[in-house]
Coordinates of C-alpha atoms in Angstrom, one line a residue:
X1 CA 1.4 -2.6 7.7
X2 CA 3.0 -4.7 10.7
X3 CA 0.5 -6.8 12.8
X4 CA 0.0 -5.6 16.5
X5 CA 1.6 -7.7 19.4
X6 CA 0.8 -11.4 19.1
X7 CA 0.2 -11.3 15.2
X8 CA -3.3 -9.9 15.5
X9 CA -4.7 -7.6 13.0
X10 CA -7.4 -4.8 13.4
X11 CA -9.6 -6.2 10.4
X12 CA -9.9 -9.6 9.0
X13 CA -11.5 -9.9 5.6
X14 CA -13.2 -13.2 4.7
X15 CA -13.7 -13.9 1.1
X16 CA -15.0 -17.2 0.3
X17 CA -14.3 -18.7 -3.2
X18 CA -15.4 -21.2 -5.5
X19 CA -14.1 -21.2 -9.2
X20 CA -12.8 -17.6 -8.7
X21 CA -9.4 -17.8 -10.6
X22 CA -10.3 -14.9 -12.7
X23 CA -11.2 -12.7 -10.1
X24 CA -9.4 -13.5 -6.9
X25 CA -6.0 -11.8 -7.7
X26 CA -7.8 -8.7 -8.9
X27 CA -9.8 -8.4 -5.6
X28 CA -6.7 -9.0 -3.5
X29 CA -5.0 -6.1 -5.5
X30 CA -7.9 -3.9 -4.9
X31 CA -8.0 -4.5 -1.1
X32 CA -4.6 -3.6 -0.7
X33 CA -4.8 -0.4 -3.0
X34 CA -7.5 0.6 -1.1
X35 CA -6.6 0.1 2.4
X36 CA -3.0 1.2 2.4
X37 CA -2.7 2.4 5.9
X38 CA -5.2 -0.2 7.7
X39 CA -4.0 -3.2 9.5
X40 CA -5.7 -6.0 7.7
X41 CA -5.7 -9.9 6.8
X42 CA -7.3 -11.4 3.9
X43 CA -8.7 -14.9 4.5
X44 CA -9.6 -16.8 1.4
X45 CA -11.8 -19.7 2.1
X46 CA -11.8 -21.9 -0.9
X47 CA -14.4 -25.0 -1.3
X48 CA -12.3 -27.1 -3.6
X49 CA -12.3 -25.2 -6.6
X50 CA -11.4 -27.3 -9.6
X51 CA -10.4 -24.2 -11.8
X52 CA -7.1 -23.4 -10.0
X53 CA -8.3 -20.7 -7.8
X54 CA -5.9 -22.1 -4.8
X55 CA -2.9 -22.0 -7.1
X56 CA -3.4 -18.4 -7.8
X57 CA -4.0 -17.7 -4.1
X58 CA -0.7 -19.0 -3.3
X59 CA 1.1 -17.0 -5.8
X60 CA -0.5 -13.9 -4.2
X61 CA 0.9 -15.1 -0.9
X62 CA 4.3 -15.0 -2.4
X63 CA 3.5 -11.3 -3.6
X64 CA 1.8 -10.0 -0.3
X65 CA 3.0 -12.6 2.5
X66 CA 1.3 -15.6 3.8
X67 CA 0.5 -13.5 7.0
X68 CA -1.5 -11.0 5.0
X69 CA -3.4 -13.4 2.3
X70 CA -4.2 -16.6 4.3
X71 CA -5.7 -19.7 2.3
X72 CA -7.9 -21.8 4.5
X73 CA -9.1 -24.3 2.0
X74 CA -12.0 -26.8 2.5
X75 CA -12.4 -30.2 0.3
X76 CA -15.9 -29.2 -1.3
X77 CA -18.7 -26.7 -1.1
X78 CA -20.3 -26.7 2.5
X79 CA -22.0 -23.5 2.5
X80 CA -21.8 -19.8 2.9
X81 CA -22.2 -19.6 6.8
X82 CA -19.9 -22.4 7.5
X83 CA -17.5 -20.7 5.2
X84 CA -17.6 -17.8 7.4
X85 CA -17.3 -19.9 10.5
X86 CA -14.1 -21.6 8.9
X87 CA -12.6 -18.2 8.0
X88 CA -13.5 -16.8 11.7
X89 CA -11.4 -19.8 13.4
X90 CA -8.3 -18.4 11.6
X91 CA -9.1 -14.7 12.0
X92 CA -7.1 -12.7 14.2
X93 CA -9.0 -9.3 13.7
X94 CA -11.2 -7.5 16.1
X95 CA -13.5 -6.6 13.1
X96 CA -14.4 -8.9 10.3
X97 CA -15.5 -8.0 6.7
X98 CA -17.3 -10.5 4.7
X99 CA -17.6 -9.8 1.0
X100 CA -17.7 -11.7 -2.5
X101 CA -14.8 -12.8 -4.8
X102 CA -16.5 -11.8 -7.9
X103 CA -15.9 -8.0 -8.0
X104 CA -19.6 -7.4 -7.3
X105 CA -18.4 -5.7 -4.0
X106 CA -15.7 -3.1 -4.8
X107 CA -13.0 -2.8 -2.3
X108 CA -13.1 1.1 -3.0
X109 CA -16.1 1.1 -0.2
X110 CA -14.0 -0.6 2.6
X111 CA -12.8 2.9 3.8
X112 CA -16.4 4.0 4.0
X113 CA -17.4 1.0 6.1
X114 CA -14.6 1.4 8.5
X115 CA -15.1 5.1 8.9
X116 CA -18.8 4.5 9.6
X117 CA -18.1 2.0 12.3
X118 CA -15.6 4.3 14.0
X119 CA -18.0 7.4 13.8
X120 CA -20.8 5.4 15.1
X121 CA -19.7 2.5 17.2
X122 CA -21.9 0.1 15.3
X123 CA -22.1 -3.6 15.6
X124 CA -22.6 -4.2 12.1
X125 CA -22.2 -1.9 9.1
X126 CA -23.9 -3.3 5.9
X127 CA -23.5 -2.1 2.2
X128 CA -27.0 -1.0 0.9
X129 CA -28.1 -0.8 -2.8
X130 CA -31.6 0.9 -1.8
X131 CA -30.5 4.4 -0.5
X132 CA -29.2 7.6 -2.3
X133 CA -26.0 6.9 -4.2
X134 CA -26.4 3.3 -3.8
X135 CA -27.5 1.1 -6.8
X136 CA -26.8 -1.8 -9.3
X137 CA -24.8 -1.9 -12.4
X138 CA -25.3 -4.9 -14.8
X139 CA -28.7 -6.3 -14.1
X140 CA -31.5 -6.2 -16.7
X141 CA -34.8 -4.8 -15.7
X142 CA -36.4 -8.1 -14.8
X143 CA -33.7 -9.0 -12.3
X144 CA -33.9 -5.4 -10.7
X145 CA -37.6 -5.6 -10.4
X146 CA -37.2 -9.3 -8.8
X147 CA -34.7 -7.8 -6.3
X148 CA -36.5 -4.9 -5.4
X149 CA -39.7 -6.9 -5.0
X150 CA -38.1 -9.5 -2.8
X151 CA -36.6 -6.5 -0.7
X152 CA -39.9 -4.6 -0.3
X153 CA -41.7 -7.8 0.5
X154 CA -39.2 -8.8 3.2
X155 CA -39.1 -5.3 4.5
X156 CA -43.0 -5.3 4.9
X157 CA -43.1 -8.6 6.6
X158 CA -39.9 -8.7 8.7
X159 CA -39.5 -4.8 9.7
X160 CA -35.7 -5.6 9.7
X161 CA -34.2 -2.2 10.5
X162 CA -31.7 -2.3 7.2
X163 CA -32.9 -1.2 3.7
X164 CA -30.8 -4.1 1.8
X165 CA -31.4 -7.6 3.4
X166 CA -29.9 -9.8 0.9
X167 CA -26.6 -7.8 0.6
X168 CA -23.7 -9.7 1.7
X169 CA -21.1 -6.9 1.8
X170 CA -20.6 -6.2 5.6
X171 CA -18.4 -5.2 8.3
X172 CA -19.1 -6.9 11.8
X173 CA -17.8 -6.7 15.3
X174 CA -16.2 -10.1 15.6
X175 CA -18.2 -11.2 18.8
X176 CA -21.4 -10.0 17.0
X177 CA -20.6 -12.3 13.8
X178 CA -19.9 -15.2 16.1
X179 CA -23.2 -14.9 17.9
X180 CA -25.2 -14.3 14.7
X181 CA -23.8 -17.3 12.9
X182 CA -24.3 -19.3 15.8
X183 CA -28.2 -18.2 15.7
X184 CA -28.7 -18.9 12.1
X185 CA -30.2 -22.0 10.4
X186 CA -30.6 -20.8 6.9
X187 CA -28.4 -21.7 4.0
X188 CA -27.5 -19.9 0.5
X189 CA -29.5 -16.9 -0.6
X190 CA -31.4 -16.5 2.6
X191 CA -28.5 -16.7 4.9
X192 CA -27.7 -13.1 4.8
X193 CA -31.4 -12.0 5.2
X194 CA -31.6 -14.0 8.4
X195 CA -28.2 -12.6 9.8
X196 CA -29.5 -8.8 9.6
X197 CA -32.9 -9.8 10.9
X198 CA -31.5 -11.6 13.9
X199 CA -29.2 -8.8 14.2
X200 CA -32.2 -6.3 14.6
X201 CA -33.9 -8.8 16.9
X202 CA -31.0 -9.0 19.3
X203 CA -30.8 -5.3 19.3
X204 CA -27.4 -4.7 17.6
X205 CA -26.5 -1.4 16.4
X206 CA -26.7 -1.4 12.6
X207 CA -25.5 1.2 10.1
X208 CA -25.6 1.4 6.5
X209 CA -23.3 2.8 3.7
X210 CA -24.4 3.1 0.1
X211 CA -22.8 0.8 -2.2
X212 CA -23.2 0.1 -6.2
X213 CA -23.6 -3.6 -6.8
X214 CA -21.8 -4.6 -10.1
X215 CA -22.8 -7.8 -11.6
X216 CA -19.8 -10.4 -11.9
X217 CA -17.3 -9.6 -14.5
X218 CA -15.8 -13.0 -14.9
X219 CA -17.3 -16.4 -14.4
X220 CA -20.8 -17.9 -13.8
X221 CA -23.4 -16.4 -11.5
X222 CA -24.2 -19.1 -8.9
X223 CA -27.8 -17.5 -8.4
X224 CA -30.2 -20.0 -9.9
X225 CA -34.2 -20.1 -10.2
X226 CA -34.4 -22.3 -7.2
X227 CA -33.0 -19.5 -5.0
X228 CA -36.2 -17.5 -5.4
X229 CA -38.1 -20.6 -3.9
X230 CA -35.5 -20.8 -1.1
X231 CA -36.0 -16.9 -0.6
X232 CA -39.8 -17.4 -0.1
X233 CA -39.4 -20.3 2.2
X234 CA -36.9 -18.5 4.3
X235 CA -39.2 -15.3 4.5
X236 CA -41.7 -17.7 5.8
X237 CA -39.6 -19.2 8.3
X238 CA -38.3 -16.0 9.5
X239 CA -41.8 -14.5 9.7
X240 CA -42.6 -17.4 12.1
X241 CA -39.6 -17.6 14.1
X242 CA -38.1 -14.2 14.7

């Protein structure tokens, strides 16, 4: 798929990575497989992975081209919000997709995101586990209950206008994403929740598509017990400031 005049793409897919050597090649392959007729670029924002993730991405550039797979590395882990900002600096797309590299977000859903946005003119399209045809695969009962409980608590207190607050598989209009990131102060697990709450408060049009979240196939989960404490702190912060 050729880029438009000036080298611009319709969609920029930003994928933050840290130690995703075992996953990054597969996620890139699947994106190309499921978007055969879409004008897109993939921007890998790697935070200094010591496992050779960047070497794999460079090999992918040889296969798909440096204009389709962009490596925009940073020296160390600097946070999710700044990773998206870093990717945005190098993005040419009118629309920006953010998704995880660990295969928990399957690229087969990308056509649904694009179709939903075109049909509705939405500013934000977010994947949700908590509607019909959505769900989670690979979690034990305790983790499912914890996630559902956290989501219900946030829904009750914040009334965010979206059913899945902590999901990070989303499509944004570029200018909307820039506005929301500049408004957010949270980091880590709470960042995605603040993004969608502020989108609602600002009056942006949000649509949802059902997805099945799959627990990571390779590598180690980066979600720890401390994230629950950060979540609760973030919930209180958003309750007081939005």
